[in-house]
Short mmCIF file of C-alpha atoms in Angstrom, two decimals:
data_model
loop_
_atom_site.label_atom_id
_atom_site.label_comp_id
_atom_site.label_asym_id
_atom_site.label_seq_id
_atom_site.Cartn_x
_atom_site.Cartn_y
_atom_site.Cartn_z
CA PHE A 264 -1.80 13.92 30.44
CA PRO A 265 0.61 12.65 33.12
CA GLY A 266 0.90 8.88 33.03
CA ALA A 267 -1.11 8.55 29.81
CA LYS A 268 -0.19 5.92 27.23
CA LEU A 269 -0.84 5.82 23.52
CA ALA A 270 -2.23 2.47 22.39
CA GLU A 271 -2.98 1.43 18.83
CA PHE A 272 -5.98 -0.76 18.13
CA THR A 273 -5.99 -0.57 14.34
CA PRO A 274 -6.72 -4.08 12.96
CA ILE A 275 -3.62 -4.22 10.77
CA ASP A 276 -3.08 -8.01 11.05
CA PRO A 277 -5.75 -9.85 9.00
CA HIS A 278 -4.93 -13.16 10.68
CA LEU A 279 -5.98 -11.69 14.05
CA SER A 280 -8.99 -9.66 12.92
CA ARG A 281 -10.56 -12.09 10.43
CA PRO A 282 -12.58 -14.08 13.03
CA LEU A 283 -14.21 -10.86 14.25
CA GLU A 284 -14.81 -9.68 10.68
CA ASP A 285 -16.44 -13.02 9.83
CA MET A 286 -18.76 -12.73 12.84
CA ILE A 287 -19.81 -9.23 11.76
CA ASN A 288 -20.41 -10.27 8.15
CA ASN A 289 -22.26 -13.45 9.13
CA GLY A 290 -24.38 -11.80 11.81
CA THR A 291 -23.03 -14.11 14.52
CA LEU A 292 -21.74 -11.52 17.00
CA PRO A 293 -22.80 -12.19 20.61
CA GLU A 294 -25.90 -10.18 21.49
CA ASP A 295 -24.08 -8.07 24.10
CA TRP A 296 -21.24 -7.09 21.72
CA ALA A 297 -21.03 -3.81 19.80
CA VAL A 298 -18.56 -2.73 17.13
CA TYR A 299 -17.40 0.86 16.60
CA TYR A 300 -15.03 2.16 13.93
CA CYS A 301 -12.50 4.93 14.65
CA ASN A 302 -12.56 7.09 11.53
CA THR A 303 -9.57 9.40 11.08
CA LYS A 304 -11.21 11.06 8.08
CA CYS A 305 -14.14 12.11 10.24
CA ALA A 306 -11.71 13.34 12.91
CA VAL A 307 -10.09 15.65 10.36
CA GLU A 308 -13.44 16.99 9.21
CA ALA A 309 -14.42 17.63 12.84
CA GLY A 310 -11.19 19.53 13.46
CA HIS A 311 -9.73 17.03 15.93
CA VAL A 312 -6.83 16.04 13.65
CA ASP A 313 -4.58 18.45 11.76
CA GLN A 314 -4.97 18.29 7.97
CA ALA A 315 -1.22 18.70 7.37
CA TRP A 316 -0.45 15.72 9.61
CA PHE A 317 -3.21 13.73 7.91
CA ASP A 318 -1.79 14.40 4.43
CA GLU A 319 1.78 13.60 5.50
CA PHE A 320 0.86 10.41 7.35
CA PHE A 321 -1.38 8.93 4.65
CA GLY A 322 1.16 9.82 2.01
CA MET A 323 3.34 7.12 3.57
CA VAL A 324 0.63 4.46 3.97
CA SER A 325 0.34 1.71 1.35
CA GLU A 326 -2.78 1.49 -0.79
CA GLU A 327 -3.79 -1.80 0.85
CA MET A 328 -3.68 -0.24 4.33
CA ARG A 329 -5.19 3.17 3.54
CA GLU A 330 -8.81 2.31 4.31
CA VAL A 331 -7.68 0.47 7.44
CA ARG A 332 -5.80 3.46 8.80
CA MET A 333 -8.23 6.08 7.55
CA ARG A 334 -11.68 4.63 8.18
CA GLY A 335 -11.10 1.71 10.54
CA ALA A 336 -11.84 -0.93 7.91
CA PHE A 337 -10.62 -4.45 8.51
CA ALA A 338 -7.22 -5.11 7.01
CA SER A 339 -6.63 -7.12 3.89
CA PHE A 340 -3.32 -8.77 3.11
CA GLU A 341 -0.72 -6.56 1.47
CA GLY A 342 0.48 -7.71 -1.93
CA LEU A 343 -2.51 -9.94 -2.63
CA VAL A 344 -2.14 -12.15 -5.67
CA TYR A 345 -5.90 -12.01 -6.28
CA PRO A 346 -7.00 -8.56 -5.05
CA THR A 347 -10.23 -8.62 -7.08
CA PHE A 348 -11.55 -11.75 -5.39
CA ASN A 349 -14.63 -10.77 -3.40
CA PRO A 350 -16.57 -13.43 -1.45
CA ARG A 351 -19.76 -11.42 -1.88
CA LEU A 352 -19.42 -11.54 -5.66
CA HIS A 353 -17.58 -14.78 -6.31
CA THR A 354 -19.35 -17.18 -3.93
CA ASP A 355 -22.83 -18.68 -3.68
CA SER A 356 -24.58 -21.60 -1.99
CA ASP A 357 -25.89 -24.93 -3.31
CA LEU A 358 -24.32 -24.55 -6.74
CA THR A 359 -25.15 -28.09 -7.82
CA ASP A 360 -28.88 -27.42 -7.44
CA SER A 361 -28.78 -25.15 -10.49
CA PHE A 362 -26.61 -27.37 -12.70
CA THR A 363 -28.03 -28.27 -16.09
CA GLU A 364 -27.17 -30.78 -18.78
CA GLY A 365 -24.36 -29.76 -21.08
CA MET A 366 -21.96 -28.62 -18.36
CA TYR A 367 -18.48 -30.10 -18.44
CA HIS A 368 -17.01 -31.35 -15.17
CA TYR A 369 -13.36 -31.40 -14.13
CA ARG A 370 -11.22 -32.14 -11.09
CA ALA A 371 -7.80 -30.86 -10.06
CA ILE A 372 -5.42 -32.24 -7.44
CA ASP A 373 -2.49 -30.68 -5.63
CA TRP A 374 -0.49 -33.40 -3.91
CA GLY A 375 0.25 -32.90 -0.22
CA SER A 376 0.97 -34.94 2.89
CA GLY A 377 0.93 -33.05 6.16
CA PRO A 378 -0.10 -30.13 8.36
CA GLU A 379 1.91 -27.59 6.35
CA ASN A 380 1.35 -29.32 3.02
CA ALA A 381 -2.35 -29.97 2.46
CA PHE A 382 -3.67 -32.52 -0.02
CA VAL A 383 -6.36 -30.79 -2.10
CA CYS A 384 -8.84 -31.81 -4.77
CA LEU A 385 -11.34 -29.41 -6.36
CA TRP A 386 -14.48 -30.28 -8.33
CA ALA A 387 -15.59 -27.82 -11.00
CA ALA A 388 -18.16 -27.45 -13.76
CA LYS A 389 -17.97 -25.14 -16.76
CA ASP A 390 -21.05 -23.95 -18.63
CA ALA A 391 -21.53 -23.08 -22.28
CA VAL A 392 -20.58 -19.41 -21.81
CA GLY A 393 -17.34 -20.23 -19.98
CA THR A 394 -18.38 -19.60 -16.37
CA TRP A 395 -16.62 -21.83 -13.85
CA TYR A 396 -18.49 -23.26 -10.85
CA ILE A 397 -16.19 -24.67 -8.15
CA TYR A 398 -18.70 -26.82 -6.32
CA ASP A 399 -16.70 -28.92 -3.86
CA GLU A 400 -13.29 -29.46 -2.30
CA TYR A 401 -11.42 -32.22 -0.56
CA TYR A 402 -8.84 -30.79 1.84
CA SER A 403 -6.72 -32.88 4.19
CA THR A 404 -3.68 -32.24 6.38
CA ASP A 405 -3.91 -35.64 8.10
CA GLN A 406 -0.44 -37.20 8.16
CA ASN A 407 -1.89 -40.61 9.03
CA MET A 408 -3.66 -40.93 5.70
CA THR A 409 -1.94 -42.66 2.79
CA TYR A 410 -2.29 -41.52 -0.80
CA MET A 411 -4.53 -44.54 -1.35
CA ASP A 412 -6.79 -43.21 1.43
CA HIS A 413 -7.01 -39.86 -0.35
CA ALA A 414 -7.76 -41.59 -3.65
CA ASP A 415 -10.57 -43.57 -2.03
CA ARG A 416 -12.15 -40.44 -0.51
CA ILE A 417 -12.02 -38.60 -3.83
CA TYR A 418 -13.34 -41.55 -5.82
CA ASN A 419 -16.39 -41.87 -3.56
CA LYS A 420 -17.15 -38.18 -3.02
CA HIS A 421 -18.89 -37.55 -6.36
CA PRO A 422 -19.85 -39.97 -9.16
CA TRP A 423 -17.55 -39.63 -12.15
CA PRO A 424 -19.07 -41.57 -15.05
CA ASN A 425 -17.08 -42.36 -18.14
CA ASP A 426 -19.00 -40.02 -20.45
CA SER A 427 -18.33 -36.94 -22.55
CA TRP A 428 -19.42 -34.54 -19.77
CA HIS A 429 -16.87 -35.63 -17.17
CA GLY A 430 -13.41 -34.57 -18.22
CA PRO A 431 -9.93 -35.21 -16.89
CA THR A 432 -8.53 -34.83 -13.42
CA TYR A 433 -5.57 -32.46 -13.58
CA GLY A 434 -2.57 -33.12 -11.34
CA ASP A 435 0.79 -31.52 -10.72
CA PRO A 436 3.08 -33.09 -13.37
CA ALA A 437 6.00 -33.00 -10.91
CA SER A 438 4.73 -36.27 -9.38
CA PRO A 439 4.19 -38.79 -12.20
CA GLY A 440 4.40 -41.69 -9.76
CA LEU A 441 1.40 -40.41 -7.83
CA ALA A 442 -0.42 -39.76 -11.09
CA ARG A 443 -0.01 -43.40 -12.09
CA LEU A 444 -1.05 -44.59 -8.65
CA PHE A 445 -4.30 -42.60 -8.83
CA THR A 446 -4.90 -43.70 -12.41
CA GLN A 447 -4.61 -47.31 -11.29
CA SER A 448 -7.11 -46.49 -8.51
CA GLY A 449 -9.77 -45.33 -10.96
CA ILE A 450 -8.91 -41.62 -11.06
CA PRO A 451 -7.15 -41.01 -14.41
CA ILE A 452 -4.72 -38.10 -14.04
CA VAL A 453 -3.67 -35.71 -16.78
CA GLY A 454 -0.64 -33.52 -16.23
CA ALA A 455 -1.71 -29.96 -15.45
CA ASN A 456 -0.14 -26.92 -17.04
CA ASN A 457 2.02 -25.84 -14.11
CA GLN A 458 3.09 -22.42 -15.42
CA VAL A 459 2.91 -20.32 -12.26
CA ILE A 460 2.90 -16.68 -13.38
CA GLU A 461 0.95 -17.36 -16.57
CA GLY A 462 -1.51 -19.51 -14.63
CA ILE A 463 -2.00 -16.83 -11.99
CA GLU A 464 -2.76 -14.35 -14.77
CA THR A 465 -5.38 -16.75 -16.17
CA VAL A 466 -7.09 -16.89 -12.77
CA ARG A 467 -6.83 -13.10 -12.32
CA VAL A 468 -8.53 -12.55 -15.67
CA ALA A 469 -11.24 -15.09 -14.81
CA LEU A 470 -11.96 -13.27 -11.53
CA GLN A 471 -12.75 -10.05 -13.37
CA LEU A 472 -16.44 -9.33 -13.79
CA LYS A 473 -17.88 -9.64 -17.29
CA ASN A 474 -20.85 -7.31 -17.80
CA GLY A 475 -21.23 -7.25 -14.03
CA ASP A 476 -21.25 -11.04 -13.65
CA PRO A 477 -18.48 -13.23 -12.19
CA LYS A 478 -16.89 -15.88 -14.40
CA VAL A 479 -15.79 -17.90 -11.37
CA VAL A 480 -18.34 -18.86 -8.71
CA ILE A 481 -17.33 -20.88 -5.63
CA ASP A 482 -19.62 -22.78 -3.29
CA ARG A 483 -19.20 -20.93 -0.01
CA ASP A 484 -20.40 -23.85 2.12
CA ARG A 485 -18.40 -26.64 0.48
CA CYS A 486 -15.15 -24.80 -0.34
CA PRO A 487 -14.13 -22.83 2.79
CA ASN A 488 -10.42 -23.52 2.39
CA LEU A 489 -10.28 -22.32 -1.20
CA ILE A 490 -12.10 -19.12 -0.24
CA ARG A 491 -9.78 -18.56 2.72
CA GLU A 492 -6.64 -19.09 0.65
CA LEU A 493 -7.77 -16.76 -2.13
CA GLN A 494 -8.05 -14.00 0.48
CA THR A 495 -4.60 -14.63 1.98
CA TYR A 496 -2.49 -15.61 -1.06
CA VAL A 497 0.27 -12.98 -1.36
CA TRP A 498 3.42 -12.22 -3.33
CA GLU A 499 6.74 -13.03 -1.74
CA LYS A 500 8.62 -10.08 -0.21
CA SER A 501 12.34 -9.41 -0.39
CA ARG A 502 14.55 -9.71 2.67
CA GLY A 503 13.92 -6.06 3.46
CA GLY A 504 10.21 -6.72 3.81
CA LYS A 505 9.29 -4.93 0.58
CA PHE A 506 7.72 -6.28 -2.56
CA THR A 507 10.33 -6.55 -5.28
CA ARG A 508 9.74 -4.34 -8.31
CA ASN A 509 12.52 -5.43 -10.65
CA ALA A 510 12.76 -9.13 -9.84
CA ALA A 511 10.31 -11.60 -11.32
CA PRO A 512 7.22 -11.88 -9.08
CA LYS A 513 6.88 -15.02 -7.02
CA PRO A 514 3.89 -16.03 -4.87
CA LEU A 515 4.62 -16.94 -1.26
CA LYS A 516 4.64 -20.73 -0.91
CA ARG A 517 2.48 -21.00 2.19
CA ASP A 518 -1.11 -22.17 2.57
CA ASP A 519 -1.57 -22.12 -1.20
CA HIS A 520 -2.55 -25.65 -2.21
CA SER A 521 -6.18 -24.85 -3.00
CA CYS A 522 -5.00 -21.87 -5.07
CA ASP A 523 -2.64 -24.17 -6.96
CA ALA A 524 -5.47 -26.61 -7.72
CA LEU A 525 -7.65 -23.74 -8.98
CA ARG A 526 -4.80 -22.58 -11.20
CA TYR A 527 -4.44 -26.11 -12.63
CA LEU A 528 -8.15 -26.15 -13.45
CA LEU A 529 -8.45 -22.80 -15.17
CA HIS A 530 -5.06 -22.51 -16.85
CA THR A 531 -4.85 -26.05 -18.20
CA ASN A 532 -8.36 -25.69 -19.58
CA SER A 533 -7.67 -22.26 -21.08
CA GLY A 534 -5.95 -23.65 -24.15
CA ALA A 535 -2.45 -22.63 -23.03
CA ALA A 536 0.36 -25.00 -23.93
CA GLY A 537 0.21 -27.78 -21.38
CA LYS A 538 2.58 -30.40 -20.11
CA GLY A 539 0.80 -33.37 -21.66
CA SER A 540 -0.62 -36.42 -19.99
CA VAL A 541 1.47 -37.82 -17.19
CA THR A 542 0.05 -41.22 -18.01
CA GLY A 543 1.62 -41.14 -21.48
CA GLY A 544 4.48 -43.35 -22.52
CA LYS A 545 7.20 -40.70 -22.40
CA ILE A 546 7.33 -40.53 -18.61
CA LYS A 547 9.08 -43.45 -17.01
CA PRO A 548 7.28 -45.24 -14.18
CA LYS A 549 8.35 -44.44 -10.65
CA ASN A 550 8.50 -46.88 -7.74
CA LEU A 551 4.97 -46.84 -6.32
CA LYS A 552 5.74 -48.83 -3.16
CA ARG A 553 6.67 -45.72 -1.18
CA PHE A 554 3.16 -44.34 -1.74
CA LEU A 555 1.40 -47.47 -0.49
CA ARG A 556 2.69 -47.40 3.06
#
């Protein structure tokens, strides 16, 4: 048609479409809104789109984008580190209401100090059959807070009695000075196993369903940042914009601090060779004054 323009409205950017997707899933769309999906598969079946073009086009579309392009589904992130994570299967509400005696409790901290480098602490419980329940998070990007402020918030968020059911708090072993500071503040820190690829594999295995049941359950009301990061955590691409096949895989270091804390929890507790306690005598003390400002 003269003057016509072809416009594409496929939701290929998850960052842009996620708010709308959340409103649809949560039933919070405005009453006068309606959502329609343009389905290319149906268009082929109705004879509006040529089958040869369809086969050629979708032969070039990545697996992650196929349902988006074909059926109008909302996009997921390409190259997801945790593609099996599903909020409908791996999240629930009010987890602590169903806790019983005999569950072991742990915490994990990923040190951070700013808008692009969040400070994160996760609280988790593990039952007798090995199911993890991530029941709370502390997440802060406030640059005005000191590490002592973070320690105080964590210390007072949940009681942590000195008994056999409340285990260690795992921390990134790259910051032994912070570990000692928190230990002196009443939060004893044990160095987490910081193996990245091996730790990611531990989490990936834990996210698989066992006899139809998840082995990791996250409180959807208390841990929104962990849930968000698990859905957006991707592998790093090469300069050409492709995922490297021959080079060692590397996760993209962006908005990943909750994922790191989850990896510390599961991998350190899996029995893999760890880094040892950062409060042990082999690590020399660091100057703590810079953390007290």
